[in-house]
CSV table of C-alpha atoms and ligand atoms in Angstrom, one decimal:
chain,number,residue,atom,x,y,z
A,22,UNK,CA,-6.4,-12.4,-2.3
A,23,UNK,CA,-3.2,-13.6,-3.9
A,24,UNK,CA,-0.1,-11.7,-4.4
A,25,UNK,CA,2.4,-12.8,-7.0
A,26,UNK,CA,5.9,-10.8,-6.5
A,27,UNK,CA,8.8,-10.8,-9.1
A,28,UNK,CA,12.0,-9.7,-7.3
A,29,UNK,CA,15.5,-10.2,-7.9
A,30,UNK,CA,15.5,-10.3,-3.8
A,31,UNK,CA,13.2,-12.8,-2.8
A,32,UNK,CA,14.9,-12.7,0.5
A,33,UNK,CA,14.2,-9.3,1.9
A,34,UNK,CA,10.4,-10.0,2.1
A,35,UNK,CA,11.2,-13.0,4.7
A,36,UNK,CA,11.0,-10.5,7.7
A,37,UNK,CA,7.8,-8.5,6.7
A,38,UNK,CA,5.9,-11.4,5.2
A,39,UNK,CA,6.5,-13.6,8.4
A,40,UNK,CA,5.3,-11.8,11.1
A,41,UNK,CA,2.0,-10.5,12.9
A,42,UNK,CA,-0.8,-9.7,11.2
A,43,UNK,CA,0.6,-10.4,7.2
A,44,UNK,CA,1.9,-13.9,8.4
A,45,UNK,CA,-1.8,-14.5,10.6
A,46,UNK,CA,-3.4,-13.7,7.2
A,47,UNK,CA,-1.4,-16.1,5.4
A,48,UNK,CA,-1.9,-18.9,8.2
A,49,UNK,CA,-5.4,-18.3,7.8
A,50,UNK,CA,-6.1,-18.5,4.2
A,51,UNK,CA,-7.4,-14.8,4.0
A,52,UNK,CA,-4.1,-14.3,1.4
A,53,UNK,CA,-1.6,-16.1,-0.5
A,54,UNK,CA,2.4,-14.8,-1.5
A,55,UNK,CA,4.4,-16.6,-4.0
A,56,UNK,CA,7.7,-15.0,-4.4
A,57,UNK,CA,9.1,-14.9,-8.0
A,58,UNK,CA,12.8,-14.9,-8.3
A,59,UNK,CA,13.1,-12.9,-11.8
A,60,UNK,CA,17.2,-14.4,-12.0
A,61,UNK,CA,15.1,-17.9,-12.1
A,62,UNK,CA,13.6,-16.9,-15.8
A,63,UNK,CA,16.7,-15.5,-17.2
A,64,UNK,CA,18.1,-17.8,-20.4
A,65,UNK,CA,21.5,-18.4,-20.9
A,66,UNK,CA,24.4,-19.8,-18.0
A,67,UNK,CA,24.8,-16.7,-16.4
A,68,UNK,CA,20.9,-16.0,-16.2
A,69,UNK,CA,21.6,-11.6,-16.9
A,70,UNK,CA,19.0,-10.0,-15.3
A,71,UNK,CA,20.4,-6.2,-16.4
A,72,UNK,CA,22.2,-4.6,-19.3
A,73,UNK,CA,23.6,-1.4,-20.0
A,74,UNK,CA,21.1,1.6,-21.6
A,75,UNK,CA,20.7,2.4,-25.3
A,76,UNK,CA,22.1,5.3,-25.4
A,77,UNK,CA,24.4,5.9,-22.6
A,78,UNK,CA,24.4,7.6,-19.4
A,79,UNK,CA,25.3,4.8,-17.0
A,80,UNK,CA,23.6,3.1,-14.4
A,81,UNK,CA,22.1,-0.4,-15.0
A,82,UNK,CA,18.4,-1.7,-17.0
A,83,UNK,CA,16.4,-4.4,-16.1
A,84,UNK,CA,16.0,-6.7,-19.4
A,85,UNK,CA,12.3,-7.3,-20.7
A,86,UNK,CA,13.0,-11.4,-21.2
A,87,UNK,CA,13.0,-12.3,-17.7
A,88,UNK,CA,10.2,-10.5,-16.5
A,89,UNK,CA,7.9,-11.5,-19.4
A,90,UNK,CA,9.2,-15.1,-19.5
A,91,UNK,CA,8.1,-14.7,-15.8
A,92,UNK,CA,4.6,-13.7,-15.9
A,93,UNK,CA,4.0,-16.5,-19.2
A,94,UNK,CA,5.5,-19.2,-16.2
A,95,UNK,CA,3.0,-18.0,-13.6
A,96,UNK,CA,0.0,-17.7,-15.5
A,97,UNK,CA,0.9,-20.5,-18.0
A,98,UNK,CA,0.1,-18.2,-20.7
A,99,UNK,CA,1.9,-17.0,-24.1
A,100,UNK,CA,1.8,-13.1,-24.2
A,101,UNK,CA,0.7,-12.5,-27.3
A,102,UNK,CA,2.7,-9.8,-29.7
A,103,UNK,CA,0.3,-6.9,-28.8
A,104,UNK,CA,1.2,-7.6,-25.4
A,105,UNK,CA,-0.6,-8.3,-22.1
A,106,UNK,CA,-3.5,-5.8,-22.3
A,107,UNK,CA,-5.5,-8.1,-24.4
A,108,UNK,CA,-5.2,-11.3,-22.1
A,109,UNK,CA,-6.1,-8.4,-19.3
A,110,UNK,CA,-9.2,-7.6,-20.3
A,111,UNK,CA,-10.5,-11.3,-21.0
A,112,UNK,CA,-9.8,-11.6,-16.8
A,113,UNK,CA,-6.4,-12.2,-16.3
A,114,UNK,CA,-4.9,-10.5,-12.7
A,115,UNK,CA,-3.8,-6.7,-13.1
A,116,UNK,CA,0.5,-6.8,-13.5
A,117,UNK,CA,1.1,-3.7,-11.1
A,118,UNK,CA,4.5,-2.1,-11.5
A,119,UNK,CA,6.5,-0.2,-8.8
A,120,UNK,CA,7.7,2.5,-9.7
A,121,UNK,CA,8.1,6.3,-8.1
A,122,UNK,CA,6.5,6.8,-11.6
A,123,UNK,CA,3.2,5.4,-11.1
A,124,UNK,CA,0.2,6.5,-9.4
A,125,UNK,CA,0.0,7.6,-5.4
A,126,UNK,CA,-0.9,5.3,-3.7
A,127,UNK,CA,-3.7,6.4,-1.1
A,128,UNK,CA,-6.2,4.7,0.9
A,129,UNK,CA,-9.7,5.2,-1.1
A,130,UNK,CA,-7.0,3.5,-4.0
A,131,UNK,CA,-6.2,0.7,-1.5
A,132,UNK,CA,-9.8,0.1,-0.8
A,133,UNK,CA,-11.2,0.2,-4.2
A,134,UNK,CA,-7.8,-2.2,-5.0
A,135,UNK,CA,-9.1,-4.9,-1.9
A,136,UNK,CA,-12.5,-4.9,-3.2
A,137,UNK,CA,-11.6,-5.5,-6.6
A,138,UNK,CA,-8.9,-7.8,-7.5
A,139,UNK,CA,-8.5,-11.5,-6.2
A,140,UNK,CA,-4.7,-11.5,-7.4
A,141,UNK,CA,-2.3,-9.2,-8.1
A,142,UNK,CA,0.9,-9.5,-9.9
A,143,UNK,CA,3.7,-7.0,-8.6
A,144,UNK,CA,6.5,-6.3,-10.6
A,145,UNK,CA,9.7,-4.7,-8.3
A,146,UNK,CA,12.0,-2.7,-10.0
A,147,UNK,CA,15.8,-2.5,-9.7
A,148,UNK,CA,18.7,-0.7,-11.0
A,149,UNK,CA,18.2,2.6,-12.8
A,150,UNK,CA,15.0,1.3,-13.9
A,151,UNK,CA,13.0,-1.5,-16.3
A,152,UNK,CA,13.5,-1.5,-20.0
A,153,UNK,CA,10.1,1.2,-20.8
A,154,UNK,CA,8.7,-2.3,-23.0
A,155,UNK,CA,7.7,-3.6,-19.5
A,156,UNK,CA,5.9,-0.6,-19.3
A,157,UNK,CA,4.0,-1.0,-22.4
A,158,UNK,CA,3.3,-4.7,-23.1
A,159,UNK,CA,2.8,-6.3,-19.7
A,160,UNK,CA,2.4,-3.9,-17.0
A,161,UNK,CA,-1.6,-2.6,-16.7
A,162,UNK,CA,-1.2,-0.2,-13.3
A,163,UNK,CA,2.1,1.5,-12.1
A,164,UNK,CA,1.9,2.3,-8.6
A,165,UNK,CA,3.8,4.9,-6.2
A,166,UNK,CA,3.9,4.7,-2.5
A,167,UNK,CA,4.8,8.2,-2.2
A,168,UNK,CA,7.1,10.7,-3.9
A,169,UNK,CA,10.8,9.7,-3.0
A,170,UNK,CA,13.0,7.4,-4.7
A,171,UNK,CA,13.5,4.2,-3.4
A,172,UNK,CA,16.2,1.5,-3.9
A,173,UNK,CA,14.0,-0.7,-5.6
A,174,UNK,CA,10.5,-1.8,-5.8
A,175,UNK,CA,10.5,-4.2,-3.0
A,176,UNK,CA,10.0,-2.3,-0.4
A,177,UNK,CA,7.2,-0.7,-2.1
A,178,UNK,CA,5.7,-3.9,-2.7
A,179,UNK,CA,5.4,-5.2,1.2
A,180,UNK,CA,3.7,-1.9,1.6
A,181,UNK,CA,1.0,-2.3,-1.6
A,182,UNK,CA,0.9,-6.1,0.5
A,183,UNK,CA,0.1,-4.7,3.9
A,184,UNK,CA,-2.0,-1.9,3.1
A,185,UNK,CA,-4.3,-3.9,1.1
A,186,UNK,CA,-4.3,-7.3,3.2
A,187,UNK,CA,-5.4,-5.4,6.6
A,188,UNK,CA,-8.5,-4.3,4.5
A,189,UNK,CA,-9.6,-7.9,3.5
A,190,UNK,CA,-13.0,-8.1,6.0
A,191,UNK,CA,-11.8,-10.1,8.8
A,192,UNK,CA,-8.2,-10.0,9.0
A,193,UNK,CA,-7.8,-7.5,11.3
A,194,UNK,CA,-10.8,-9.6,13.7
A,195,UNK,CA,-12.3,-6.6,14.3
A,196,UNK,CA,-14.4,-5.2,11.5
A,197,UNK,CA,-14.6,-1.7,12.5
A,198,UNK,CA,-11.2,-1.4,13.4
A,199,UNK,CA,-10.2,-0.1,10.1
A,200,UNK,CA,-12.9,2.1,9.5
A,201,UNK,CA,-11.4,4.5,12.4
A,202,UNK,CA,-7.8,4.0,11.3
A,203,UNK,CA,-6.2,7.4,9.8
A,204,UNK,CA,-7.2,8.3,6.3
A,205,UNK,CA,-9.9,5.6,6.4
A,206,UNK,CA,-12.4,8.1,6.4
A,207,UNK,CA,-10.4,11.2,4.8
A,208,UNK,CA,-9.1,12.4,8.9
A,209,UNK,CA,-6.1,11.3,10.9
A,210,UNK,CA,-6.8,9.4,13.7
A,211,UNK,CA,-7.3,10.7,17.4
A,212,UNK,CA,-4.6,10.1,20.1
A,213,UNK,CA,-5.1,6.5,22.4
A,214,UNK,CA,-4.0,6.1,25.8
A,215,UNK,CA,-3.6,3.1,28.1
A,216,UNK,CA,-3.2,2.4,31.3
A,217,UNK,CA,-1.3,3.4,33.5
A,218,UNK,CA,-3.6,6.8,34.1
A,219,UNK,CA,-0.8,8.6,35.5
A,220,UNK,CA,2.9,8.2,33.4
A,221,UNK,CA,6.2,10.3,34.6
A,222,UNK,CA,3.7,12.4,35.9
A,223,UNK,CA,1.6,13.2,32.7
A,224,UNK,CA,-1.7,12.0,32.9
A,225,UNK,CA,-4.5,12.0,30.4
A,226,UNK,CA,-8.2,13.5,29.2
A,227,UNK,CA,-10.3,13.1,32.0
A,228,UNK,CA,-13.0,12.6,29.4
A,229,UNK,CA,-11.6,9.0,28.8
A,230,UNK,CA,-12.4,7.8,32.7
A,231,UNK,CA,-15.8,9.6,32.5
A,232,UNK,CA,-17.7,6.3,31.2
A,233,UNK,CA,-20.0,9.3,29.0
A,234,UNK,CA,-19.7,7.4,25.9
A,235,UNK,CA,-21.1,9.9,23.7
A,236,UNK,CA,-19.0,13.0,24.9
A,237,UNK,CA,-16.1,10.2,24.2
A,238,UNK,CA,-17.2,10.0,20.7
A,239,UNK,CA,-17.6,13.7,20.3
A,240,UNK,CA,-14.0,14.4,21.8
A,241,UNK,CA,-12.6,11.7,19.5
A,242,UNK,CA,-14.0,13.3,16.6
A,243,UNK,CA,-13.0,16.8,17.3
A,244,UNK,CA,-9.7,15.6,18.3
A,245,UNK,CA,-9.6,13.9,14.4
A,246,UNK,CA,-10.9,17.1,13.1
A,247,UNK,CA,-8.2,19.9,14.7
A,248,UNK,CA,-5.2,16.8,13.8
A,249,UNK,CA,-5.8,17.1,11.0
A,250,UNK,CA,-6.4,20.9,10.7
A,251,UNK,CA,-3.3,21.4,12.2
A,252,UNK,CA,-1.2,18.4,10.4
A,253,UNK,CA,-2.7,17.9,7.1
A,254,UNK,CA,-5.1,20.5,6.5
A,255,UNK,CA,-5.0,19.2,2.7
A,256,UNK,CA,-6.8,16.1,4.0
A,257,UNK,CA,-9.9,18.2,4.9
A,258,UNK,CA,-10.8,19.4,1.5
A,259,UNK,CA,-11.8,15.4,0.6
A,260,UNK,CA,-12.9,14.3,4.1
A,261,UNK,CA,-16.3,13.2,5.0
A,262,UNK,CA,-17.8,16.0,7.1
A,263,UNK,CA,-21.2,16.6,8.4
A,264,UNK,CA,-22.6,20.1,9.3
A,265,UNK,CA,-21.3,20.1,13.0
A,266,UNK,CA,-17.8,19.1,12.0
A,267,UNK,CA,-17.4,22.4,9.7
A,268,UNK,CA,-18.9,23.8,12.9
A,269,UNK,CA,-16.3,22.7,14.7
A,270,UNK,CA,-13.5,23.4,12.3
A,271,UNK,CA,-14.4,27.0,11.7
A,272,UNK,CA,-14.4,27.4,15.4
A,273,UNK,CA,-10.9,26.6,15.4
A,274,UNK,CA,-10.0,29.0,12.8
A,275,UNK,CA,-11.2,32.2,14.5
A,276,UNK,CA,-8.4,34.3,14.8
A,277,UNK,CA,-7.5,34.8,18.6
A,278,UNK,CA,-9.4,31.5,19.8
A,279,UNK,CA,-7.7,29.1,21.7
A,280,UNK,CA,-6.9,25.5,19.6
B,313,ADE,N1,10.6,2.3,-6.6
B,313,ADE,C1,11.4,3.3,-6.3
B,313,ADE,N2,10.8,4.3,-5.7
B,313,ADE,C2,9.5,3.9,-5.6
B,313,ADE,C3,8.3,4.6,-5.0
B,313,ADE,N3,8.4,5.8,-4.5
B,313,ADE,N4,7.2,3.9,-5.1
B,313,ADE,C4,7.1,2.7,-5.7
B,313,ADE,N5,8.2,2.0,-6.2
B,313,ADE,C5,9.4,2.6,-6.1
């Protein structure tokens, strides 16, 4: 998968794209980042990036020039008047938009996003926002990582990066590994331990030195199951659950039963 970013600061992505498993990915061909410096596009000496809003009210707006004049330099393509859409639906990459506008990001998104696109184009905003003509003529997807107001979109965009990238079938080595991670399958994740058996004195489930693999299984599951009761019982009403799981989960909400 390829991931094209348009920033005004290239730099902050140097720590997050160059380490552990993102940077292994990249090493191993599984993605590609090209970092777009949106300053680069800008016309004129001073290359201005920003401008004040129509209208008043202060605060700062990221001009349309650069970012188009962007995108036509990285796909070698002349946006036609109409805009992008067209060009986007005879194949070329979805221009995804960061904004705390856009929509949630969540895993079953993420997944459906890894399966289907082999490049993405991220667009990070800045300042009090992007002239709404980005919006309209270039961008095809606005996303959200969650419902707070960042600084800009950058940050937003290593997450969109990471999230997606561990899903791509063999980064992560093992296969299955992300099928058990929290939310993968609509539950949070049970707790891990690892040695040492005995920590400060606190020790863990017996269960996990017991060798019974299946009672293992079943205790991870339930431990999923009343996590995410107690922690996110929103998370339930979408989850996969078979018969003995809502068994399970009803036990826990007797009134008077022990959790
Ligand atoms: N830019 C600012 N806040 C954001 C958010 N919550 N998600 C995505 N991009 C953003």
């Amino acid at each position: 998968m390829r991931f094209d970013i348009l920033t005004l600061f290239p730099e902050m992505f140097e720590g997050a794209f160059n380490a552990s498993i993102i940077s292994r990915a990249r090493e191993r061909g599984y993605i590609d980042i090209a970092l777009h410096n949106i300053r680069d596009y800008a016309p004129g000496k001073h290359r201005v990036t920003d401008d004040t809003p129509y209208g008043g009210g202060g605060g700062m707006i990221m001009k349309p020039e650069p970012i188009f004049l962007a995108v036509e330099s990285i796909l070698n393509i002349d946006i036609p008047g109409e805009g992008y859409h067209s060009l986007h639906r005879q194949g070329y990459p979805p221009i995804v938009m960061l904004t705390p506008q856009g929509r949630l990001l969540k895993q079953p998104l993420a997944q459906e996003m890894t399966a289907n696109f082999e490049r993405l184009i991220l667009i990070c905003g800045r300042y009090e926002g992007i002239d709404e003509r980005v919006r309209q003529y270039l961008a095809t997807d606005e996303l959200s990582i969650g419902d707070y107001v960042l600084s800009g979109g950058e940050i937003a965009a290593m997450i969109v990066v990471d999230v997606l990238t561990r899903l791509i079938p063999g980064v992560l080595g093992d296969e299955a590994a992300t099928a058990k991670d929290s939310h993968s399958g609509g539950l949070l994740e049970h707790p891990h331990y690892t040695r040492p058996p005995e920590f400060r004195g606190h020790g863990i489930p017996e269960i996990l030195l017991s060798g019974h693999h299946a009672k293992l299984e079943q205790w991870r599951r339930e431990q999923s199951l009343a996590r995410t009761l107690a922690r996110r019982p929103d998370l339930l009403a979408q989850a996969n659950l078979s018969d003995s799981d809502r068994a399970y989960l009803a036990q826990l909400q007797q009134p008077g039963e022990p959790e």
